[in-house]
Amino acid sequence: MGAVMDAVEQTRLPMPYAKLLELAQAHISEAYTALLTEADRTRYLPIYLERFLTDTDYTVSGMTREALLGRLVDDMARYSVLTAYLEDPKVEEINVNAWDDIAVTYTDGRTVKPEAHFESPQQATDTVKRLLRNSGAVIDDASPISMGHLNSRIRVTVMKTPIVDAEVGVAVSIRILHSRSIGAAQLVQSGFATWEILDFLGFCIRYGVSFVIAGVTSSGKTTLLNALLSAVPDERRIFTVETGSRELSLVRREGGRVRNNVVHTLSRPSDDPAFDISQENLLEVALRFHPDIICVGEMRNVEAYTAVQATQTGHTVVSTVHARTAEEAHRRIALLCEGKLPMRFEIARMLAAEAFPIVVTTNLLENHERRIVTVTECGVSENGSPWYRVLWRYEILHSERDADGSVRESGEFRRVHPISDGLLCRFRQAGAPDRELLRYTGKENPDETD
């Protein structure tokens, strides 16, 4: 075993894991590089490493042979300390702030910093390069920022030197998208929403009032979309448009047959921009599929303009956008529209407000619980400026930080205003019966005016 066996004579056992990893890598490189293709590593590397451990009798304090072998395989063929978290169904996000600083966010909102980390900046860089290579992306000195998808549910964004300091190695954000079906009852039970709010949003979908869900990352935007669209009657046609990863899961099967009417689509980037298939391209295709409801997973580019235009042709459009308030949501959509077609910002914002007269904002509270925080109606006044009217608001009544840093909060949803006469007319024109409209007008008779 050459140089590796020479090292055996000079090294006392047991040894630090970092030293053993270095020796194992040197041995595999010296003895098996010609035999191991990238596809063979996961299959054959455990065999070669087990033979190496048997021949050398190396050990690491506190680790069994089985655990040691598993960690070596993770470090050399898989994704090192990231492997366990990538495979954990309860993990939602992994952030590598530096080679020795990892933060893991779980689906229940908790963020934990585990003791496990990479052995060095170089190991972190090598592992992340392998992860990107398997996702079809590359990071190097010429391209120190890279984005890719490990599969249809894992998004990866990486930065390396000189974007980050050399002693950091790499900074990585990994988002794991779980296709889990959370229904309305679960949202109400968790305190995310009330039946009254969910019924109203379902009413909007039923009678053609488009809306957008705004919020920060991991605040429950897509979870809410999934729950609302899962309740759409089977005969209504839904066309979804997403980028890179499938987050919406709406197809319903019973007895081996698809019961509802759903078309799921994903945009496809290409090395040649001429062959890109963007969300905008898919939205244009969607209009030819005669959908009852168009769902854009997230508006993040010029597809926002096409979505706005779709609402003006009578289609019901629901989507999400990164924003904290209803006003911010319309400003964001307006700016995205300007990227497609040069226009005055005031015009673009007016189009956004007309297209999406309902804005739902969600948030991740200090206690890591997700909530709908406002449901807002908006419109455009005669002078062209938008107005906003909060229909429901979540109010925090008590907040207390415990000695361990955890936060305890309590609050309640409050009905603030009824819908406007303009929205009342819009529902009526779509065929909504007066007896159902009474729930949202705050009047004994829908014909009463404000």
Short mmCIF file of N, CA and C in Angstrom, two decimals, residues 152-294:
data_model
loop_
_atom_site.label_atom_id
_atom_site.label_comp_id
_atom_site.label_asym_id
_atom_site.label_seq_id
_atom_site.Cartn_x
_atom_site.Cartn_y
_atom_site.Cartn_z
N SER A 152 -35.39 17.35 -8.36
CA SER A 152 -36.55 18.22 -8.53
C SER A 152 -37.01 18.89 -7.24
N ARG A 153 -36.41 18.50 -6.10
CA ARG A 153 -36.89 19.08 -4.86
C ARG A 153 -35.79 19.74 -4.02
N ILE A 154 -34.55 19.79 -4.51
CA ILE A 154 -33.46 20.38 -3.73
C ILE A 154 -32.79 21.48 -4.54
N ARG A 155 -32.89 22.72 -4.04
CA ARG A 155 -32.25 23.88 -4.67
C ARG A 155 -30.95 24.19 -3.94
N VAL A 156 -29.91 24.48 -4.70
CA VAL A 156 -28.59 24.74 -4.12
C VAL A 156 -28.05 26.06 -4.65
N THR A 157 -27.59 26.93 -3.74
CA THR A 157 -26.90 28.16 -4.12
C THR A 157 -25.58 28.21 -3.36
N VAL A 158 -24.47 28.45 -4.09
CA VAL A 158 -23.14 28.36 -3.49
C VAL A 158 -22.32 29.60 -3.83
N MET A 159 -21.50 30.04 -2.87
CA MET A 159 -20.52 31.09 -3.09
C MET A 159 -19.17 30.61 -2.57
N LYS A 160 -18.10 30.91 -3.29
CA LYS A 160 -16.76 30.56 -2.85
C LYS A 160 -15.87 31.81 -2.92
N THR A 161 -14.63 31.63 -2.49
CA THR A 161 -13.68 32.73 -2.60
C THR A 161 -13.56 33.16 -4.06
N PRO A 162 -13.37 34.44 -4.37
CA PRO A 162 -13.16 35.55 -3.43
C PRO A 162 -14.43 36.22 -2.92
N ILE A 163 -15.60 35.63 -3.23
CA ILE A 163 -16.85 36.21 -2.74
C ILE A 163 -16.93 36.09 -1.22
N VAL A 164 -16.46 34.95 -0.69
CA VAL A 164 -16.37 34.77 0.76
C VAL A 164 -14.89 34.65 1.14
N ASP A 165 -14.56 34.88 2.39
CA ASP A 165 -13.17 34.84 2.84
C ASP A 165 -12.59 33.44 2.71
N ALA A 166 -11.27 33.38 2.51
CA ALA A 166 -10.59 32.10 2.30
C ALA A 166 -10.76 31.17 3.49
N GLU A 167 -10.75 31.73 4.71
CA GLU A 167 -10.89 30.87 5.89
C GLU A 167 -12.30 30.30 6.05
N VAL A 168 -13.27 30.84 5.31
CA VAL A 168 -14.64 30.33 5.33
C VAL A 168 -14.78 29.10 4.44
N GLY A 169 -14.10 29.12 3.30
CA GLY A 169 -14.20 28.02 2.35
C GLY A 169 -15.31 28.24 1.37
N VAL A 170 -16.54 27.92 1.75
CA VAL A 170 -17.72 28.14 0.92
C VAL A 170 -18.89 28.54 1.81
N ALA A 171 -19.84 29.23 1.21
CA ALA A 171 -21.12 29.51 1.86
C ALA A 171 -22.20 28.89 0.98
N VAL A 172 -23.10 28.13 1.59
CA VAL A 172 -24.07 27.36 0.83
C VAL A 172 -25.47 27.52 1.42
N SER A 173 -26.46 27.66 0.55
CA SER A 173 -27.85 27.62 0.97
C SER A 173 -28.53 26.49 0.21
N ILE A 174 -29.07 25.53 0.95
CA ILE A 174 -29.75 24.38 0.35
C ILE A 174 -31.19 24.38 0.82
N ARG A 175 -32.12 24.46 -0.11
CA ARG A 175 -33.55 24.45 0.21
C ARG A 175 -34.14 23.12 -0.23
N ILE A 176 -34.75 22.41 0.70
CA ILE A 176 -35.34 21.10 0.41
C ILE A 176 -36.86 21.26 0.38
N LEU A 177 -37.44 20.95 -0.76
CA LEU A 177 -38.87 21.16 -0.96
C LEU A 177 -39.58 19.84 -0.78
N HIS A 178 -40.47 19.79 0.19
CA HIS A 178 -41.18 18.55 0.51
C HIS A 178 -42.57 18.57 -0.11
N SER A 179 -42.87 17.54 -0.89
CA SER A 179 -44.20 17.40 -1.47
C SER A 179 -45.11 16.76 -0.42
N ARG A 180 -45.63 17.60 0.43
CA ARG A 180 -46.51 17.06 1.47
C ARG A 180 -47.87 17.73 1.34
N SER A 181 -48.88 16.95 1.43
CA SER A 181 -50.23 17.47 1.26
C SER A 181 -50.79 17.88 2.62
N ILE A 182 -50.85 19.19 2.83
CA ILE A 182 -51.42 19.71 4.06
C ILE A 182 -52.75 20.35 3.72
N GLY A 183 -53.81 19.81 4.30
CA GLY A 183 -55.14 20.29 3.97
C GLY A 183 -55.57 21.46 4.83
N ALA A 184 -56.75 21.97 4.52
CA ALA A 184 -57.27 23.14 5.23
C ALA A 184 -57.42 22.85 6.72
N ALA A 185 -57.88 21.65 7.06
CA ALA A 185 -58.09 21.33 8.48
C ALA A 185 -56.79 21.42 9.26
N GLN A 186 -55.68 20.97 8.65
CA GLN A 186 -54.39 21.04 9.32
C GLN A 186 -53.92 22.48 9.49
N LEU A 187 -54.20 23.31 8.48
CA LEU A 187 -53.81 24.73 8.59
C LEU A 187 -54.56 25.41 9.73
N VAL A 188 -55.84 25.08 9.86
CA VAL A 188 -56.63 25.68 10.94
C VAL A 188 -56.17 25.14 12.30
N GLN A 189 -55.93 23.84 12.36
CA GLN A 189 -55.51 23.22 13.62
C GLN A 189 -54.17 23.78 14.10
N SER A 190 -53.27 24.08 13.17
CA SER A 190 -51.95 24.61 13.54
C SER A 190 -51.99 26.09 13.91
N GLY A 191 -53.13 26.74 13.66
CA GLY A 191 -53.23 28.17 13.95
C GLY A 191 -52.79 29.05 12.80
N PHE A 192 -52.43 28.45 11.66
CA PHE A 192 -51.97 29.22 10.50
C PHE A 192 -53.05 30.12 9.95
N ALA A 193 -54.31 29.66 10.00
CA ALA A 193 -55.43 30.40 9.42
C ALA A 193 -56.70 30.03 10.18
N THR A 194 -57.80 30.65 9.79
CA THR A 194 -59.12 30.29 10.31
C THR A 194 -59.97 29.75 9.15
N TRP A 195 -61.03 29.03 9.50
CA TRP A 195 -61.94 28.54 8.46
C TRP A 195 -62.54 29.69 7.69
N GLU A 196 -62.84 30.78 8.37
CA GLU A 196 -63.45 31.93 7.70
C GLU A 196 -62.53 32.47 6.61
N ILE A 197 -61.24 32.60 6.91
CA ILE A 197 -60.29 33.11 5.92
C ILE A 197 -60.14 32.14 4.76
N LEU A 198 -59.98 30.85 5.06
CA LEU A 198 -59.81 29.86 4.00
C LEU A 198 -61.05 29.77 3.13
N ASP A 199 -62.22 29.88 3.74
CA ASP A 199 -63.46 29.86 2.96
C ASP A 199 -63.52 31.05 2.02
N PHE A 200 -63.07 32.21 2.50
CA PHE A 200 -63.08 33.41 1.65
C PHE A 200 -62.14 33.25 0.46
N LEU A 201 -60.95 32.73 0.70
CA LEU A 201 -60.00 32.56 -0.41
C LEU A 201 -60.49 31.52 -1.39
N GLY A 202 -61.14 30.47 -0.89
CA GLY A 202 -61.76 29.50 -1.78
C GLY A 202 -62.89 30.12 -2.58
N PHE A 203 -63.62 31.04 -1.95
CA PHE A 203 -64.70 31.79 -2.62
C PHE A 203 -64.11 32.62 -3.76
N CYS A 204 -62.95 33.24 -3.53
CA CYS A 204 -62.28 34.02 -4.57
C CYS A 204 -61.93 33.14 -5.76
N ILE A 205 -61.36 31.97 -5.51
CA ILE A 205 -61.02 31.06 -6.60
C ILE A 205 -62.27 30.63 -7.35
N ARG A 206 -63.32 30.33 -6.60
CA ARG A 206 -64.56 29.84 -7.21
C ARG A 206 -65.17 30.87 -8.14
N TYR A 207 -65.10 32.16 -7.76
CA TYR A 207 -65.76 33.20 -8.54
C TYR A 207 -64.79 34.15 -9.25
N GLY A 208 -63.60 33.65 -9.52
CA GLY A 208 -62.72 34.34 -10.45
C GLY A 208 -62.01 35.58 -9.96
N VAL A 209 -61.80 35.71 -8.66
CA VAL A 209 -61.05 36.85 -8.13
C VAL A 209 -59.61 36.40 -7.87
N SER A 210 -58.70 36.89 -8.67
CA SER A 210 -57.29 36.48 -8.55
C SER A 210 -56.68 37.06 -7.29
N PHE A 211 -55.70 36.36 -6.75
CA PHE A 211 -55.01 36.89 -5.58
C PHE A 211 -53.56 36.43 -5.57
N VAL A 212 -52.76 37.11 -4.77
CA VAL A 212 -51.36 36.78 -4.62
C VAL A 212 -51.07 36.60 -3.13
N ILE A 213 -50.20 35.64 -2.83
CA ILE A 213 -49.78 35.40 -1.45
C ILE A 213 -48.36 35.92 -1.30
N ALA A 214 -48.17 36.85 -0.39
CA ALA A 214 -46.87 37.48 -0.19
C ALA A 214 -46.29 37.06 1.15
N GLY A 215 -44.97 36.96 1.21
CA GLY A 215 -44.33 36.60 2.47
C GLY A 215 -42.86 36.32 2.27
N VAL A 216 -42.17 36.13 3.37
CA VAL A 216 -40.74 35.80 3.33
C VAL A 216 -40.58 34.31 3.07
N THR A 217 -39.34 33.88 2.85
CA THR A 217 -39.05 32.46 2.64
C THR A 217 -39.50 31.63 3.85
N SER A 218 -40.11 30.50 3.56
CA SER A 218 -40.55 29.54 4.58
C SER A 218 -41.68 30.06 5.47
N SER A 219 -42.45 31.00 4.97
CA SER A 219 -43.55 31.53 5.77
C SER A 219 -44.88 30.82 5.49
N GLY A 220 -44.88 29.84 4.57
CA GLY A 220 -46.09 29.06 4.33
C GLY A 220 -46.85 29.43 3.07
N LYS A 221 -46.25 30.20 2.18
CA LYS A 221 -46.96 30.65 0.98
C LYS A 221 -47.41 29.47 0.11
N THR A 222 -46.46 28.59 -0.24
CA THR A 222 -46.79 27.48 -1.12
C THR A 222 -47.67 26.45 -0.42
N THR A 223 -47.47 26.27 0.87
CA THR A 223 -48.32 25.36 1.64
C THR A 223 -49.78 25.81 1.56
N LEU A 224 -50.00 27.12 1.67
CA LEU A 224 -51.36 27.65 1.57
C LEU A 224 -51.92 27.44 0.17
N LEU A 225 -51.11 27.69 -0.87
CA LEU A 225 -51.56 27.46 -2.24
C LEU A 225 -51.97 26.01 -2.45
N ASN A 226 -51.13 25.10 -1.98
CA ASN A 226 -51.44 23.67 -2.12
C ASN A 226 -52.78 23.32 -1.49
N ALA A 227 -53.01 23.83 -0.28
CA ALA A 227 -54.25 23.51 0.44
C ALA A 227 -55.47 24.08 -0.29
N LEU A 228 -55.37 25.31 -0.75
CA LEU A 228 -56.50 25.95 -1.42
C LEU A 228 -56.82 25.27 -2.75
N LEU A 229 -55.78 24.98 -3.54
CA LEU A 229 -56.01 24.39 -4.86
C LEU A 229 -56.40 22.92 -4.77
N SER A 230 -56.02 22.27 -3.68
CA SER A 230 -56.42 20.87 -3.49
C SER A 230 -57.93 20.75 -3.27
N ALA A 231 -58.55 21.85 -2.86
CA ALA A 231 -59.99 21.83 -2.61
C ALA A 231 -60.81 22.23 -3.84
N VAL A 232 -60.14 22.53 -4.95
CA VAL A 232 -60.86 22.90 -6.18
C VAL A 232 -61.60 21.68 -6.72
N PRO A 233 -62.86 21.83 -7.13
CA PRO A 233 -63.62 20.69 -7.67
C PRO A 233 -62.89 20.02 -8.82
N ASP A 234 -63.05 18.70 -8.93
CA ASP A 234 -62.29 17.90 -9.89
C ASP A 234 -62.48 18.36 -11.33
N GLU A 235 -63.66 18.86 -11.68
CA GLU A 235 -63.92 19.19 -13.07
C GLU A 235 -63.25 20.49 -13.53
N ARG A 236 -62.75 21.29 -12.60
CA ARG A 236 -62.12 22.56 -12.97
C ARG A 236 -60.65 22.32 -13.31
N ARG A 237 -60.20 22.94 -14.40
CA ARG A 237 -58.86 22.68 -14.93
C ARG A 237 -57.85 23.64 -14.31
N ILE A 238 -56.78 23.08 -13.72
CA ILE A 238 -55.72 23.86 -13.10
C ILE A 238 -54.44 23.67 -13.89
N PHE A 239 -53.77 24.76 -14.21
CA PHE A 239 -52.49 24.72 -14.92
C PHE A 239 -51.46 25.40 -14.04
N THR A 240 -50.42 24.66 -13.61
CA THR A 240 -49.41 25.24 -12.72
C THR A 240 -48.09 25.47 -13.46
N VAL A 241 -47.42 26.54 -13.08
CA VAL A 241 -46.13 26.91 -13.67
C VAL A 241 -45.15 27.14 -12.53
N GLU A 242 -44.05 26.38 -12.53
CA GLU A 242 -43.03 26.54 -11.49
C GLU A 242 -41.64 26.57 -12.11
N THR A 243 -40.67 26.99 -11.30
CA THR A 243 -39.29 27.09 -11.76
C THR A 243 -38.42 26.07 -11.05
N GLY A 244 -37.81 25.18 -11.82
CA GLY A 244 -36.75 24.30 -11.29
C GLY A 244 -37.21 23.16 -10.42
N SER A 245 -38.04 23.42 -9.41
CA SER A 245 -38.42 22.40 -8.44
C SER A 245 -39.93 22.32 -8.30
N ARG A 246 -40.43 21.11 -8.16
CA ARG A 246 -41.86 20.90 -7.99
C ARG A 246 -42.24 21.07 -6.52
N GLU A 247 -43.00 22.14 -6.22
CA GLU A 247 -43.49 22.37 -4.87
C GLU A 247 -44.98 22.10 -4.76
N LEU A 248 -45.70 22.30 -5.84
CA LEU A 248 -47.14 22.05 -5.84
C LEU A 248 -47.40 20.58 -6.16
N SER A 249 -48.34 19.99 -5.44
CA SER A 249 -48.67 18.58 -5.65
C SER A 249 -50.18 18.45 -5.60
N LEU A 250 -50.82 18.54 -6.77
CA LEU A 250 -52.28 18.67 -6.81
C LEU A 250 -52.99 17.49 -7.46
N VAL A 251 -52.25 16.65 -8.20
CA VAL A 251 -52.90 15.53 -8.88
C VAL A 251 -53.44 14.55 -7.84
N ARG A 252 -54.70 14.20 -7.98
CA ARG A 252 -55.38 13.33 -7.01
C ARG A 252 -55.78 12.02 -7.70
N ARG A 253 -55.31 10.91 -7.16
CA ARG A 253 -55.59 9.61 -7.74
C ARG A 253 -56.46 8.78 -6.81
N GLU A 254 -57.38 8.06 -7.39
CA GLU A 254 -58.23 7.14 -6.63
C GLU A 254 -58.44 5.90 -7.48
N GLY A 255 -58.17 4.75 -6.88
CA GLY A 255 -58.38 3.50 -7.61
C GLY A 255 -57.55 3.39 -8.88
N GLY A 256 -56.35 3.97 -8.87
CA GLY A 256 -55.47 3.88 -10.03
C GLY A 256 -55.77 4.89 -11.12
N ARG A 257 -56.75 5.77 -10.91
CA ARG A 257 -57.10 6.76 -11.93
C ARG A 257 -56.95 8.16 -11.37
N VAL A 258 -56.60 9.11 -12.26
CA VAL A 258 -56.53 10.52 -11.88
C VAL A 258 -57.95 11.07 -11.86
N ARG A 259 -58.33 11.66 -10.73
CA ARG A 259 -59.70 12.13 -10.56
C ARG A 259 -59.90 13.59 -10.98
N ASN A 260 -58.84 14.42 -10.78
CA ASN A 260 -59.02 15.84 -11.07
C ASN A 260 -58.36 16.21 -12.39
N ASN A 261 -58.28 17.51 -12.69
CA ASN A 261 -57.90 18.00 -14.01
C ASN A 261 -56.75 18.98 -13.85
N VAL A 262 -55.52 18.46 -13.80
CA VAL A 262 -54.36 19.29 -13.47
C VAL A 262 -53.24 19.07 -14.48
N VAL A 263 -52.61 20.18 -14.89
CA VAL A 263 -51.39 20.11 -15.69
C VAL A 263 -50.29 20.81 -14.91
N HIS A 264 -49.25 20.04 -14.50
CA HIS A 264 -48.10 20.61 -13.80
C HIS A 264 -46.97 20.85 -14.80
N THR A 265 -46.35 22.04 -14.78
CA THR A 265 -45.22 22.31 -15.66
C THR A 265 -44.06 22.92 -14.89
N LEU A 266 -42.84 22.70 -15.41
CA LEU A 266 -41.62 23.25 -14.83
C LEU A 266 -40.84 23.97 -15.92
N SER A 267 -40.31 25.15 -15.61
CA SER A 267 -39.43 25.83 -16.56
C SER A 267 -38.14 25.03 -16.69
N ARG A 268 -37.42 25.25 -17.81
CA ARG A 268 -36.19 24.51 -18.05
C ARG A 268 -35.10 25.45 -18.56
N PRO A 269 -34.09 25.71 -17.75
CA PRO A 269 -32.98 26.52 -18.23
C PRO A 269 -32.10 25.71 -19.17
N SER A 270 -31.35 26.38 -20.02
CA SER A 270 -30.45 25.71 -20.95
C SER A 270 -29.12 26.44 -20.99
N ASP A 271 -28.05 25.69 -21.34
CA ASP A 271 -26.75 26.33 -21.51
C ASP A 271 -26.80 27.39 -22.60
N ASP A 272 -27.66 27.18 -23.57
CA ASP A 272 -27.87 28.16 -24.64
C ASP A 272 -29.16 28.91 -24.35
N PRO A 273 -29.08 30.21 -24.02
CA PRO A 273 -30.29 30.98 -23.67
C PRO A 273 -31.39 30.88 -24.71
N ALA A 274 -31.00 30.62 -25.97
CA ALA A 274 -32.00 30.53 -27.03
C ALA A 274 -32.94 29.35 -26.83
N PHE A 275 -32.50 28.38 -26.02
CA PHE A 275 -33.32 27.19 -25.79
C PHE A 275 -33.92 27.16 -24.39
N ASP A 276 -33.81 28.25 -23.66
CA ASP A 276 -34.46 28.34 -22.35
C ASP A 276 -35.97 28.22 -22.50
N ILE A 277 -36.60 27.52 -21.56
CA ILE A 277 -38.07 27.54 -21.47
C ILE A 277 -38.39 28.18 -20.12
N SER A 278 -38.85 29.39 -20.16
CA SER A 278 -39.05 30.19 -18.95
C SER A 278 -40.48 30.06 -18.44
N GLN A 279 -40.71 30.61 -17.25
CA GLN A 279 -42.08 30.66 -16.72
C GLN A 279 -42.97 31.48 -17.65
N GLU A 280 -42.40 32.52 -18.25
CA GLU A 280 -43.18 33.33 -19.19
C GLU A 280 -43.62 32.49 -20.38
N ASN A 281 -42.71 31.67 -20.93
CA ASN A 281 -43.08 30.79 -22.05
C ASN A 281 -44.21 29.85 -21.64
N LEU A 282 -44.11 29.29 -20.44
CA LEU A 282 -45.12 28.33 -19.98
C LEU A 282 -46.46 29.01 -19.72
N LEU A 283 -46.42 30.25 -19.26
CA LEU A 283 -47.68 30.98 -19.07
C LEU A 283 -48.38 31.22 -20.40
N GLU A 284 -47.60 31.51 -21.43
CA GLU A 284 -48.20 31.71 -22.75
C GLU A 284 -48.83 30.42 -23.26
N VAL A 285 -48.16 29.29 -22.98
CA VAL A 285 -48.73 27.99 -23.35
C VAL A 285 -49.99 27.71 -22.54
N ALA A 286 -49.96 28.08 -21.26
CA ALA A 286 -51.10 27.81 -20.38
C ALA A 286 -52.39 28.38 -20.95
N LEU A 287 -52.33 29.57 -21.52
CA LEU A 287 -53.53 30.22 -22.04
C LEU A 287 -54.17 29.42 -23.17
N ARG A 288 -53.39 28.58 -23.84
CA ARG A 288 -53.91 27.75 -24.94
C ARG A 288 -54.50 26.42 -24.44
N PHE A 289 -54.30 26.15 -23.15
CA PHE A 289 -54.85 24.93 -22.57
C PHE A 289 -56.22 25.16 -21.92
N HIS A 290 -56.76 26.34 -22.10
CA HIS A 290 -58.09 26.70 -21.59
C HIS A 290 -58.26 26.36 -20.11
N PRO A 291 -57.36 26.88 -19.26
CA PRO A 291 -57.46 26.57 -17.83
C PRO A 291 -58.54 27.41 -17.15
N ASP A 292 -59.12 26.85 -16.11
CA ASP A 292 -60.00 27.65 -15.25
C ASP A 292 -59.16 28.45 -14.26
N ILE A 293 -58.06 27.86 -13.81
CA ILE A 293 -57.19 28.49 -12.81
C ILE A 293 -55.75 28.32 -13.25
N ILE A 294 -55.00 29.41 -13.24
CA ILE A 294 -53.57 29.36 -13.52
C ILE A 294 -52.84 29.65 -12.21
#
